[in-house]
mmCIF file of C-alpha atoms in Angstrom:
data_model
loop_
_atom_site.group_PDB
_atom_site.id
_atom_site.type_symbol
_atom_site.label_atom_id
_atom_site.label_comp_id
_atom_site.label_asym_id
_atom_site.label_seq_id
_atom_site.Cartn_x
_atom_site.Cartn_y
_atom_site.Cartn_z
ATOM 1 C CA MET A 19 0.000 0.000 0.000
ATOM 2 C CA GLY A 20 1.518 3.208 -1.096
ATOM 3 C CA LYS A 21 2.095 6.331 1.048
ATOM 4 C CA VAL A 22 0.175 9.541 0.519
ATOM 5 C CA LEU A 23 2.426 12.570 0.537
ATOM 6 C CA ARG A 24 0.914 15.838 1.830
ATOM 7 C CA GLU A 25 2.392 19.317 1.175
ATOM 8 C CA THR A 26 1.881 21.925 3.808
ATOM 9 C CA SER A 27 0.984 25.333 2.285
ATOM 10 C CA ARG A 28 2.095 28.661 3.784
ATOM 11 C CA PRO A 29 0.269 31.987 3.346
ATOM 12 C CA PHE A 30 2.023 34.679 1.268
ATOM 13 C CA SER A 31 3.073 37.935 2.987
ATOM 14 C CA ASN A 32 4.657 41.208 1.902
ATOM 15 C CA SER A 33 7.747 40.306 3.860
ATOM 16 C CA SER A 34 8.299 37.392 1.523
ATOM 17 C CA PHE A 35 9.235 39.856 -1.235
ATOM 18 C CA ALA A 36 11.001 42.594 0.841
ATOM 19 C CA SER A 37 14.734 42.934 0.812
ATOM 20 C CA PRO A 38 16.099 42.212 4.268
ATOM 21 C CA SER A 39 18.296 45.346 3.998
ATOM 22 C CA SER A 40 15.561 47.897 3.011
ATOM 23 C CA ALA A 41 14.972 50.870 5.372
ATOM 24 C CA PRO A 42 11.963 53.156 5.814
ATOM 25 C CA SER A 43 12.042 56.211 3.518
ATOM 26 C CA THR A 44 12.587 59.686 4.989
ATOM 27 C CA THR A 45 11.135 62.887 3.611
ATOM 28 C CA SER A 46 11.454 66.500 4.748
ATOM 29 C CA SER A 47 9.960 69.931 4.240
ATOM 30 C CA THR A 48 10.712 73.438 5.499
ATOM 31 C CA SER A 49 8.350 76.195 6.575
ATOM 32 C CA ILE A 50 9.741 79.641 5.747
ATOM 33 C CA THR A 51 8.331 82.805 7.295
ATOM 34 C CA ASP A 52 9.679 86.161 6.172
ATOM 35 C CA THR A 53 8.550 89.704 5.413
ATOM 36 C CA VAL A 54 7.980 91.531 2.150
ATOM 37 C CA ARG A 55 8.917 95.113 2.950
ATOM 38 C CA GLY A 56 7.994 98.354 1.208
ATOM 39 C CA PHE A 57 8.342 102.076 1.908
ATOM 40 C CA HIS A 58 6.274 105.200 1.306
ATOM 41 C CA GLN A 59 6.999 108.873 1.989
ATOM 42 C CA PHE A 60 4.033 111.118 2.753
ATOM 43 C CA LYS A 61 4.546 114.880 2.652
ATOM 44 C CA ILE A 62 1.890 117.061 4.288
ATOM 45 C CA THR A 63 2.088 120.634 3.027
ATOM 46 C CA GLY A 64 -0.101 123.446 4.367
ATOM 47 C CA TYR A 65 -0.255 121.931 7.845
ATOM 48 C CA SER A 66 -1.754 125.072 9.404
ATOM 49 C CA LEU A 67 -4.633 124.969 6.929
ATOM 50 C CA SER A 68 -5.485 121.402 7.948
ATOM 51 C CA LYS A 69 -6.210 122.428 11.539
ATOM 52 C CA GLY A 70 -9.903 122.637 12.289
ATOM 53 C CA LEU A 71 -10.707 119.765 9.942
ATOM 54 C CA GLY A 72 -12.473 118.098 12.833
ATOM 55 C CA ILE A 73 -11.875 115.350 15.356
ATOM 56 C CA GLY A 74 -11.894 111.945 13.677
ATOM 57 C CA LYS A 75 -11.301 113.375 10.199
ATOM 58 C CA TYR A 76 -8.078 112.581 8.408
ATOM 59 C CA ILE A 77 -5.819 113.471 5.500
ATOM 60 C CA ALA A 78 -4.870 110.348 3.532
ATOM 61 C CA SER A 79 -1.780 109.573 1.504
ATOM 62 C CA ASP A 80 -1.984 107.949 -1.880
ATOM 63 C CA THR A 81 -2.308 104.170 -1.612
ATOM 64 C CA PHE A 82 0.827 102.076 -2.030
ATOM 65 C CA SER A 83 1.321 98.348 -2.525
ATOM 66 C CA VAL A 84 3.326 96.023 -0.265
ATOM 67 C CA GLY A 85 3.107 92.223 -0.136
ATOM 68 C CA GLY A 86 0.066 92.054 -2.416
ATOM 69 C CA TYR A 87 -2.013 94.485 -0.339
ATOM 70 C CA GLU A 88 -2.784 98.207 -0.639
ATOM 71 C CA TRP A 89 -1.929 100.524 2.253
ATOM 72 C CA ALA A 90 -2.409 104.191 3.145
ATOM 73 C CA ILE A 91 -1.226 106.641 5.812
ATOM 74 C CA TYR A 92 -3.922 108.551 7.735
ATOM 75 C CA PHE A 93 -3.024 111.824 9.478
ATOM 76 C CA TYR A 94 -5.575 113.295 11.897
ATOM 77 C CA PRO A 95 -4.647 116.983 12.487
ATOM 78 C CA ASP A 96 -7.310 117.358 15.234
ATOM 79 C CA GLY A 97 -6.905 113.886 16.712
ATOM 80 C CA LYS A 98 -8.758 110.650 16.072
ATOM 81 C CA SER A 99 -11.190 110.753 19.002
ATOM 82 C CA VAL A 100 -12.246 113.109 21.793
ATOM 83 C CA GLU A 101 -11.764 110.573 24.574
ATOM 84 C CA ASP A 102 -8.108 110.169 23.639
ATOM 85 C CA ASN A 103 -7.450 113.887 24.042
ATOM 86 C CA ALA A 104 -7.953 116.048 20.962
ATOM 87 C CA ALA A 105 -4.865 118.096 21.890
ATOM 88 C CA TYR A 106 -2.791 115.508 20.016
ATOM 89 C CA VAL A 107 -2.357 114.751 16.330
ATOM 90 C CA SER A 108 -2.913 111.114 15.384
ATOM 91 C CA LEU A 109 -1.037 109.011 12.810
ATOM 92 C CA PHE A 110 -2.009 105.577 11.472
ATOM 93 C CA ILE A 111 -1.243 103.053 8.747
ATOM 94 C CA ALA A 112 -4.395 101.486 7.292
ATOM 95 C CA LEU A 113 -5.085 98.386 5.213
ATOM 96 C CA ALA A 114 -6.682 99.886 2.098
ATOM 97 C CA SER A 115 -7.574 96.692 0.209
ATOM 98 C CA GLU A 116 -9.529 93.530 0.938
ATOM 99 C CA GLY A 117 -7.722 91.189 3.299
ATOM 100 C CA THR A 118 -8.351 88.926 6.277
ATOM 101 C CA ASP A 119 -5.957 88.499 9.198
ATOM 102 C CA VAL A 120 -3.097 90.245 7.413
ATOM 103 C CA ARG A 121 -0.023 90.017 9.648
ATOM 104 C CA ALA A 122 2.489 92.840 9.309
ATOM 105 C CA LEU A 123 5.252 94.869 10.940
ATOM 106 C CA PHE A 124 5.176 98.663 10.789
ATOM 107 C CA GLU A 125 7.367 101.704 11.224
ATOM 108 C CA LEU A 126 6.280 105.358 11.306
ATOM 109 C CA THR A 127 8.927 108.083 11.210
ATOM 110 C CA LEU A 128 8.304 111.809 11.551
ATOM 111 C CA LEU A 129 11.336 113.421 9.937
ATOM 112 C CA ASP A 130 13.403 116.059 11.699
ATOM 113 C CA GLN A 131 13.808 118.746 9.038
ATOM 114 C CA SER A 132 16.604 120.652 10.800
ATOM 115 C CA GLY A 133 19.299 118.278 9.529
ATOM 116 C CA LYS A 134 20.092 117.013 13.032
ATOM 117 C CA GLU A 135 18.420 113.671 12.215
ATOM 118 C CA ARG A 136 16.561 113.510 15.541
ATOM 119 C CA HIS A 137 13.633 111.732 13.918
ATOM 120 C CA LYS A 138 10.622 110.572 15.906
ATOM 121 C CA VAL A 139 10.402 106.841 15.211
ATOM 122 C CA HIS A 140 7.929 104.162 16.243
ATOM 123 C CA SER A 141 8.962 100.769 14.906
ATOM 124 C CA HIS A 142 8.233 97.037 15.034
ATOM 125 C CA PHE A 143 11.402 96.235 13.135
ATOM 126 C CA GLU A 144 14.681 95.167 14.770
ATOM 127 C CA ARG A 145 13.056 94.431 18.126
ATOM 128 C CA THR A 146 11.555 91.417 19.875
ATOM 129 C CA LEU A 147 7.745 91.404 19.875
ATOM 130 C CA ASP A 148 6.103 89.486 22.716
ATOM 131 C CA SER A 149 2.867 88.953 20.797
ATOM 132 C CA GLY A 150 4.378 88.734 17.311
ATOM 133 C CA PRO A 151 3.442 90.837 14.278
ATOM 134 C CA TYR A 152 0.317 93.005 14.339
ATOM 135 C CA THR A 153 -2.785 91.438 12.747
ATOM 136 C CA LEU A 154 -5.220 93.497 10.682
ATOM 137 C CA LYS A 155 -8.593 91.757 10.527
ATOM 138 C CA TYR A 156 -10.205 93.426 7.518
ATOM 139 C CA ARG A 157 -10.066 96.369 5.098
ATOM 140 C CA GLY A 158 -9.884 99.604 7.076
ATOM 141 C CA SER A 159 -8.006 98.061 10.029
ATOM 142 C CA MET A 160 -5.281 100.383 11.299
ATOM 143 C CA TRP A 161 -2.108 100.471 13.353
ATOM 144 C CA GLY A 162 -0.706 103.662 14.824
ATOM 145 C CA TYR A 163 -0.995 106.220 17.588
ATOM 146 C CA LYS A 164 -3.931 108.346 18.699
ATOM 147 C CA ARG A 165 -1.556 110.464 20.780
ATOM 148 C CA PHE A 166 1.261 110.559 18.264
ATOM 149 C CA PHE A 167 2.422 114.115 19.082
ATOM 150 C CA LYS A 168 1.060 116.935 21.187
ATOM 151 C CA ARG A 169 -0.059 119.638 18.772
ATOM 152 C CA THR A 170 1.471 122.604 20.617
ATOM 153 C CA ALA A 171 4.853 120.850 20.848
ATOM 154 C CA LEU A 172 4.737 119.795 17.204
ATOM 155 C CA GLU A 173 4.143 123.330 15.981
ATOM 156 C CA THR A 174 7.282 124.643 17.725
ATOM 157 C CA SER A 175 9.510 121.692 16.778
ATOM 158 C CA ASP A 176 11.995 121.003 13.988
ATOM 159 C CA TYR A 177 9.569 118.452 12.543
ATOM 160 C CA LEU A 178 7.491 121.290 11.093
ATOM 161 C CA LYS A 179 9.270 123.416 8.494
ATOM 162 C CA ASP A 180 7.736 125.844 6.007
ATOM 163 C CA ASP A 181 4.295 124.645 7.194
ATOM 164 C CA CYS A 182 5.204 121.139 6.036
ATOM 165 C CA LEU A 183 5.507 117.726 7.727
ATOM 166 C CA SER A 184 7.245 114.713 6.225
ATOM 167 C CA VAL A 185 6.391 111.145 7.263
ATOM 168 C CA ASN A 186 8.206 107.967 6.244
ATOM 169 C CA CYS A 187 6.288 104.709 6.485
ATOM 170 C CA SER A 188 7.589 101.151 6.286
ATOM 171 C CA VAL A 189 5.336 98.088 6.031
ATOM 172 C CA GLY A 190 6.565 94.498 6.259
ATOM 173 C CA VAL A 191 3.899 91.935 5.332
ATOM 174 C CA VAL A 192 4.573 88.571 6.990
ATOM 175 C CA ARG A 193 4.216 85.569 4.701
ATOM 176 C CA SER A 194 4.728 81.856 5.307
ATOM 177 C CA GLN A 195 5.303 79.087 2.806
ATOM 178 C CA THR A 196 6.293 75.442 3.024
ATOM 179 C CA GLU A 197 8.891 74.019 0.683
ATOM 180 C CA GLY A 198 9.423 70.334 0.057
ATOM 181 C CA PRO A 199 12.419 68.624 -1.510
ATOM 182 C CA LYS A 200 12.938 69.250 -5.207
ATOM 183 C CA ILE A 201 12.685 66.186 -7.399
ATOM 184 C CA TYR A 202 14.804 67.722 -10.134
ATOM 185 C CA SER A 203 18.146 69.416 -10.501
ATOM 186 C CA ILE A 204 18.493 71.591 -13.582
ATOM 187 C CA ALA A 205 21.499 73.865 -13.810
ATOM 188 C CA ILE A 206 20.408 77.150 -15.407
ATOM 189 C CA PRO A 207 23.279 79.179 -16.846
ATOM 190 C CA PRO A 208 23.411 82.901 -16.000
ATOM 191 C CA SER A 209 22.012 85.358 -18.510
ATOM 192 C CA ASN A 210 24.502 86.327 -21.197
ATOM 193 C CA ILE A 211 22.350 88.816 -23.088
ATOM 194 C CA GLY A 212 24.797 91.575 -22.179
ATOM 195 C CA GLN A 213 27.672 89.634 -23.714
ATOM 196 C CA GLN A 214 25.675 88.986 -26.857
ATOM 197 C CA PHE A 215 24.800 92.645 -27.312
ATOM 198 C CA GLY A 216 28.371 93.602 -26.402
ATOM 199 C CA LYS A 217 29.736 91.408 -29.164
ATOM 200 C CA LEU A 218 27.229 93.020 -31.534
ATOM 201 C CA LEU A 219 28.724 96.426 -30.677
ATOM 202 C CA GLU A 220 32.294 95.162 -31.072
ATOM 203 C CA SER A 221 31.614 93.529 -34.432
ATOM 204 C CA GLY A 222 29.646 96.453 -35.827
ATOM 205 C CA LYS A 223 27.451 94.060 -37.819
ATOM 206 C CA GLY A 224 24.120 95.541 -38.836
ATOM 207 C CA SER A 225 24.979 99.000 -37.506
ATOM 208 C CA ASP A 226 22.779 101.712 -39.006
ATOM 209 C CA VAL A 227 23.880 104.916 -37.283
ATOM 210 C CA LYS A 228 27.204 106.594 -36.599
ATOM 211 C CA PHE A 229 28.289 109.192 -34.078
ATOM 212 C CA GLU A 230 31.196 111.598 -34.380
ATOM 213 C CA VAL A 231 32.615 112.446 -30.973
ATOM 214 C CA ASP A 232 35.738 114.562 -30.580
ATOM 215 C CA GLY A 233 36.992 113.446 -33.996
ATOM 216 C CA GLU A 234 36.288 109.719 -33.513
ATOM 217 C CA ILE A 235 33.536 107.716 -35.230
ATOM 218 C CA PHE A 236 31.390 105.167 -33.363
ATOM 219 C CA ALA A 237 29.005 102.762 -35.142
ATOM 220 C CA ALA A 238 25.861 101.622 -33.325
ATOM 221 C CA HIS A 239 22.337 100.244 -33.806
ATOM 222 C CA LYS A 240 19.308 102.526 -33.658
ATOM 223 C CA LEU A 241 16.937 99.991 -32.107
ATOM 224 C CA VAL A 242 19.349 99.089 -29.303
ATOM 225 C CA LEU A 243 19.981 102.744 -28.465
ATOM 226 C CA ALA A 244 16.275 103.586 -28.579
ATOM 227 C CA ALA A 245 15.379 100.651 -26.342
ATOM 228 C CA ARG A 246 17.899 101.721 -23.711
ATOM 229 C CA SER A 247 17.650 105.519 -23.717
ATOM 230 C CA PRO A 248 14.599 107.803 -24.029
ATOM 231 C CA VAL A 249 16.875 110.535 -25.377
ATOM 232 C CA PHE A 250 18.275 108.322 -28.130
ATOM 233 C CA ARG A 251 14.716 107.165 -28.858
ATOM 234 C CA ALA A 252 13.541 110.749 -29.387
ATOM 235 C CA GLN A 253 16.665 111.627 -31.348
ATOM 236 C CA LEU A 254 16.379 108.654 -33.705
ATOM 237 C CA PHE A 255 12.630 107.978 -33.957
ATOM 238 C CA GLY A 256 10.747 110.912 -32.398
ATOM 239 C CA PRO A 257 8.828 113.628 -34.260
ATOM 240 C CA MET A 258 11.812 115.968 -33.858
ATOM 241 C CA LYS A 259 14.388 113.346 -34.839
ATOM 242 C CA ASP A 260 17.700 114.355 -36.400
ATOM 243 C CA GLN A 261 17.418 114.577 -40.167
ATOM 244 C CA ASN A 262 20.927 113.293 -40.668
ATOM 245 C CA THR A 263 21.108 110.010 -38.746
ATOM 246 C CA GLN A 264 23.910 108.638 -40.895
ATOM 247 C CA CYS A 265 26.453 110.464 -38.737
ATOM 248 C CA ILE A 266 25.332 112.435 -35.675
ATOM 249 C CA LYS A 267 27.811 114.847 -34.158
ATOM 250 C CA VAL A 268 27.969 114.835 -30.355
ATOM 251 C CA GLU A 269 29.190 118.091 -28.845
ATOM 252 C CA ASP A 270 30.744 118.730 -25.416
ATOM 253 C CA MET A 271 31.805 115.142 -24.741
ATOM 254 C CA GLU A 272 35.106 113.317 -24.911
ATOM 255 C CA ALA A 273 35.439 110.237 -27.106
ATOM 256 C CA THR A 274 36.423 107.965 -24.192
ATOM 257 C CA VAL A 275 33.322 109.032 -22.260
ATOM 258 C CA PHE A 276 31.012 108.267 -25.200
ATOM 259 C CA LYS A 277 32.768 104.931 -25.656
ATOM 260 C CA ALA A 278 32.102 104.099 -22.009
ATOM 261 C CA LEU A 279 28.482 105.179 -22.442
ATOM 262 C CA LEU A 280 28.007 102.849 -25.420
ATOM 263 C CA HIS A 281 29.692 100.043 -23.492
ATOM 264 C CA PHE A 282 27.071 100.395 -20.754
ATOM 265 C CA VAL A 283 24.191 100.649 -23.225
ATOM 266 C CA TYR A 284 25.140 97.306 -24.805
ATOM 267 C CA TRP A 285 26.752 95.386 -21.943
ATOM 268 C CA ASP A 286 24.725 96.879 -19.041
ATOM 269 C CA LEU A 287 28.029 97.050 -17.170
ATOM 270 C CA LEU A 288 30.654 99.673 -16.507
ATOM 271 C CA PRO A 289 33.830 99.224 -18.533
ATOM 272 C CA ASP A 290 37.251 98.738 -16.959
ATOM 273 C CA MET A 291 38.163 102.361 -16.226
ATOM 274 C CA ASP A 292 41.935 101.719 -16.102
ATOM 275 C CA GLU A 293 41.840 99.968 -19.457
ATOM 276 C CA LEU A 294 39.620 102.669 -20.954
ATOM 277 C CA THR A 295 41.720 105.628 -19.785
ATOM 278 C CA GLY A 296 45.082 103.910 -20.095
ATOM 279 C CA LEU A 297 45.909 105.106 -16.577
ATOM 280 C CA ASN A 298 46.101 103.103 -13.399
ATOM 281 C CA SER A 299 45.094 105.656 -10.797
ATOM 282 C CA LYS A 300 42.092 106.392 -8.601
ATOM 283 C CA TRP A 301 42.140 110.018 -9.793
ATOM 284 C CA ALA A 302 41.655 108.951 -13.421
ATOM 285 C CA SER A 303 38.792 106.630 -12.456
ATOM 286 C CA THR A 304 37.132 109.418 -10.455
ATOM 287 C CA LEU A 305 37.492 111.823 -13.366
ATOM 288 C CA MET A 306 35.907 109.308 -15.736
ATOM 289 C CA ALA A 307 33.053 108.644 -13.277
ATOM 290 C CA GLN A 308 32.409 112.416 -13.111
ATOM 291 C CA HIS A 309 32.186 112.730 -16.902
ATOM 292 C CA LEU A 310 30.118 109.548 -17.193
ATOM 293 C CA LEU A 311 27.676 110.793 -14.551
ATOM 294 C CA ALA A 312 26.971 113.878 -16.650
ATOM 295 C CA ALA A 313 26.659 111.783 -19.831
ATOM 296 C CA ALA A 314 24.264 109.341 -18.145
ATOM 297 C CA ASP A 315 22.018 112.185 -17.028
ATOM 298 C CA ARG A 316 22.166 113.718 -20.504
ATOM 299 C CA TYR A 317 20.897 110.511 -22.144
ATOM 300 C CA GLY A 318 18.443 109.454 -19.420
ATOM 301 C CA LEU A 319 20.365 106.352 -18.309
ATOM 302 C CA GLU A 320 19.229 106.320 -14.689
ATOM 303 C CA ARG A 321 20.943 103.076 -13.656
ATOM 304 C CA LEU A 322 24.277 104.291 -14.997
ATOM 305 C CA ARG A 323 23.803 107.635 -13.252
ATOM 306 C CA LEU A 324 23.216 105.884 -9.923
ATOM 307 C CA MET A 325 26.216 103.588 -10.455
ATOM 308 C CA CYS A 326 28.421 106.625 -11.054
ATOM 309 C CA GLU A 327 26.940 108.373 -8.011
ATOM 310 C CA ALA A 328 27.702 105.353 -5.814
ATOM 311 C CA SER A 329 31.246 105.131 -7.181
ATOM 312 C CA LEU A 330 31.904 108.822 -6.520
ATOM 313 C CA CYS A 331 30.538 108.512 -2.968
ATOM 314 C CA GLU A 332 33.273 105.970 -2.269
ATOM 315 C CA ASP A 333 36.100 108.032 -3.777
ATOM 316 C CA VAL A 334 35.719 111.473 -2.201
ATOM 317 C CA ALA A 335 39.114 113.213 -2.060
ATOM 318 C CA ILE A 336 40.526 116.696 -1.502
ATOM 319 C CA ASN A 337 41.471 117.376 -5.130
ATOM 320 C CA THR A 338 38.195 116.154 -6.683
ATOM 321 C CA VAL A 339 35.431 116.750 -4.136
ATOM 322 C CA ALA A 340 34.565 120.325 -5.185
ATOM 323 C CA THR A 341 34.005 119.338 -8.819
ATOM 324 C CA THR A 342 32.024 116.289 -7.686
ATOM 325 C CA LEU A 343 29.883 118.514 -5.453
ATOM 326 C CA ALA A 344 29.103 120.806 -8.389
ATOM 327 C CA LEU A 345 28.115 117.802 -10.512
ATOM 328 C CA ALA A 346 25.931 116.428 -7.704
ATOM 329 C CA GLU A 347 24.080 119.752 -7.571
ATOM 330 C CA GLN A 348 23.690 120.039 -11.344
ATOM 331 C CA HIS A 349 22.484 116.466 -11.847
ATOM 332 C CA HIS A 350 20.304 116.126 -8.717
ATOM 333 C CA CYS A 351 22.419 113.493 -6.944
ATOM 334 C CA PHE A 352 21.226 114.227 -3.420
ATOM 335 C CA GLN A 353 23.105 111.499 -1.556
ATOM 336 C CA LEU A 354 26.363 112.342 -3.314
ATOM 337 C CA LYS A 355 25.822 116.008 -2.510
ATOM 338 C CA ALA A 356 25.359 115.233 1.196
ATOM 339 C CA VAL A 357 28.529 113.091 1.275
ATOM 340 C CA CYS A 358 30.553 115.872 -0.378
ATOM 341 C CA LEU A 359 29.198 118.625 1.884
ATOM 342 C CA LYS A 360 30.040 116.663 5.025
ATOM 343 C CA PHE A 361 33.538 115.914 3.721
ATOM 344 C CA VAL A 362 34.298 119.513 2.770
ATOM 345 C CA ALA A 363 32.880 120.913 6.033
ATOM 346 C CA LEU A 364 35.357 118.961 8.156
ATOM 347 C CA PRO A 365 37.873 121.475 9.592
ATOM 348 C CA GLU A 366 40.826 119.362 8.451
ATOM 349 C CA ASN A 367 39.553 119.358 4.839
ATOM 350 C CA LEU A 368 37.968 122.765 4.291
ATOM 351 C CA ARG A 369 41.091 124.894 3.804
ATOM 352 C CA ALA A 370 42.730 122.398 1.434
ATOM 353 C CA VAL A 371 39.579 122.052 -0.683
ATOM 354 C CA MET A 372 39.233 125.837 -0.983
ATOM 355 C CA GLN A 373 42.669 125.995 -2.613
ATOM 356 C CA THR A 374 41.752 123.604 -5.464
ATOM 357 C CA ASP A 375 40.705 124.618 -8.976
ATOM 358 C CA GLY A 376 37.533 122.639 -8.476
ATOM 359 C CA PHE A 377 36.447 124.998 -5.698
ATOM 360 C CA GLU A 378 36.722 127.963 -8.068
ATOM 361 C CA TYR A 379 34.532 126.072 -10.531
ATOM 362 C CA LEU A 380 32.051 125.327 -7.719
ATOM 363 C CA LYS A 381 31.809 129.038 -6.804
ATOM 364 C CA GLU A 382 31.168 130.048 -10.404
ATOM 365 C CA SER A 383 28.747 127.286 -11.422
ATOM 366 C CA CYS A 384 26.816 126.618 -8.187
ATOM 367 C CA PRO A 385 27.001 129.645 -5.875
ATOM 368 C CA ALA A 386 23.885 128.511 -3.968
ATOM 369 C CA VAL A 387 25.770 125.428 -2.755
ATOM 370 C CA LEU A 388 28.193 127.672 -0.863
ATOM 371 C CA THR A 389 25.329 128.747 1.404
ATOM 372 C CA GLU A 390 24.589 125.108 2.237
ATOM 373 C CA LEU A 391 28.286 124.509 2.797
ATOM 374 C CA LEU A 392 28.412 127.386 5.302
ATOM 375 C CA GLU A 393 25.478 125.816 7.173
ATOM 376 C CA TYR A 394 27.384 122.519 7.385
ATOM 377 C CA VAL A 395 30.521 124.296 8.585
ATOM 378 C CA GLY A 396 28.478 126.153 11.199
ATOM 379 C CA ARG A 397 26.887 122.928 12.325
ATOM 380 C CA PHE A 398 30.282 121.268 12.810
ATOM 381 C CA SER A 399 31.549 124.288 14.741
ATOM 382 C CA GLU A 400 28.452 124.404 16.942
ATOM 383 C CA HIS A 401 28.737 120.681 17.635
ATOM 384 C CA SER A 402 32.431 120.965 18.534
ATOM 385 C CA ILE A 403 31.865 123.899 20.919
ATOM 386 C CA PHE A 404 28.959 122.110 22.573
ATOM 387 C CA LEU A 405 30.985 118.955 23.147
ATOM 388 C CA CYS A 406 33.849 120.942 24.608
ATOM 389 C CA LYS A 407 31.489 122.598 27.115
ATOM 390 C CA HIS A 408 29.387 119.596 28.067
ATOM 391 C CA GLY A 409 31.436 116.531 27.234
ATOM 392 C CA ASN A 410 29.496 113.285 27.287
ATOM 393 C CA GLU A 411 26.521 114.933 29.002
ATOM 394 C CA ALA A 412 25.394 116.116 25.560
ATOM 395 C CA ILE A 413 23.261 113.083 24.861
ATOM 396 C CA LEU A 414 22.749 111.379 28.196
ATOM 397 C CA ASP A 415 19.495 113.165 29.076
ATOM 398 C CA GLY A 416 17.816 112.565 25.707
ATOM 399 C CA SER A 417 17.708 116.261 24.781
ATOM 400 C CA ASP A 418 18.990 118.119 21.751
ATOM 401 C CA ILE A 419 21.432 121.037 21.929
ATOM 402 C CA ASN A 420 18.562 123.466 22.598
ATOM 403 C CA GLY A 421 17.377 121.492 25.591
ATOM 404 C CA ARG A 422 14.292 120.068 23.897
ATOM 405 C CA ARG A 423 13.278 116.533 24.720
ATOM 406 C CA VAL A 424 13.600 114.248 21.723
ATOM 407 C CA LYS A 425 12.180 110.793 21.074
ATOM 408 C CA GLN A 426 15.178 108.615 20.310
ATOM 409 C CA ARG A 427 15.110 105.931 17.611
ATOM 410 C CA ILE A 428 13.960 102.607 18.985
#
């Protein structure tokens, strides 16, 4: 009699197919919270005429956009409400567009117009907030101060000048986003459009206009020039365009300056000043930056003008500062002008600068600047005398040199 063989079956399981060395997968993500910050300056002229507007009535700035929302500054000349003492002016920042639970940081600055920079500042920025950013619930929600400044004190302060107040506002909208790991890695090369246009200028291919500058001829392309400069656009395509665009003569400019200007127009970069001038000195670079600043303003190249202004701010020197100051005045470079005035007004610099040829040019071309310079010199002298008399006590009590209490920057 034969034997019956039986096979014992076993149930299948996922572990039957798993590799004994496999490990659980790990994923990650990051929550990023930051602020999108924007600024607005609100100038209130005719302050005295705004008095009597009425408690709770305001003067509004134009709306401005920050972080995807519209904002406005509200100034209440007679105060926001009776119960909070109408003897004060009120100042607020308001959410002027639709929004729900918009979280933001704010800063309100009433500018000191005496030049002493004792601004009245209320700020959320650069400080630890126990309750976090301020939350605005809906359109019309505001942040600010009902008792921002006592009216009688404001009207005798340096914040009011020529019946005008100036307010700077900063808004930082808080935004959060979560980022997960990227599942791709694509290397994107940097833009080389400047190099491509630069090579077009160097090759001269397709050029359709020429310029004669100080005896030298420069070939260029009308469309490129017009796209970059409103002045070139009017000169080449406007209703009053030059009749002879085959060769346009440029007066009152050196060839090297025009060459540098074209280099910027095509490359969107400043050229190597040492290579361009053939001189390896800071003085030569400063001189070129001065000429290029004037050329940039002449052709409406704002970015180039600002680049030259920044460069000249860094290279202020005895033998060039007076000429730079004149250029800053003529071409409305306000930060450069302030840097030059402060440099010249220093007692150790003033006499030496006055002996330069540039100072003679400054007196002839911009006599009004000399009045401002005298004010700076007087301010330095007043500050020096005050420190000699009072030493470190000058700022310990929070007052200015006239004994007035001043709100220090937070």
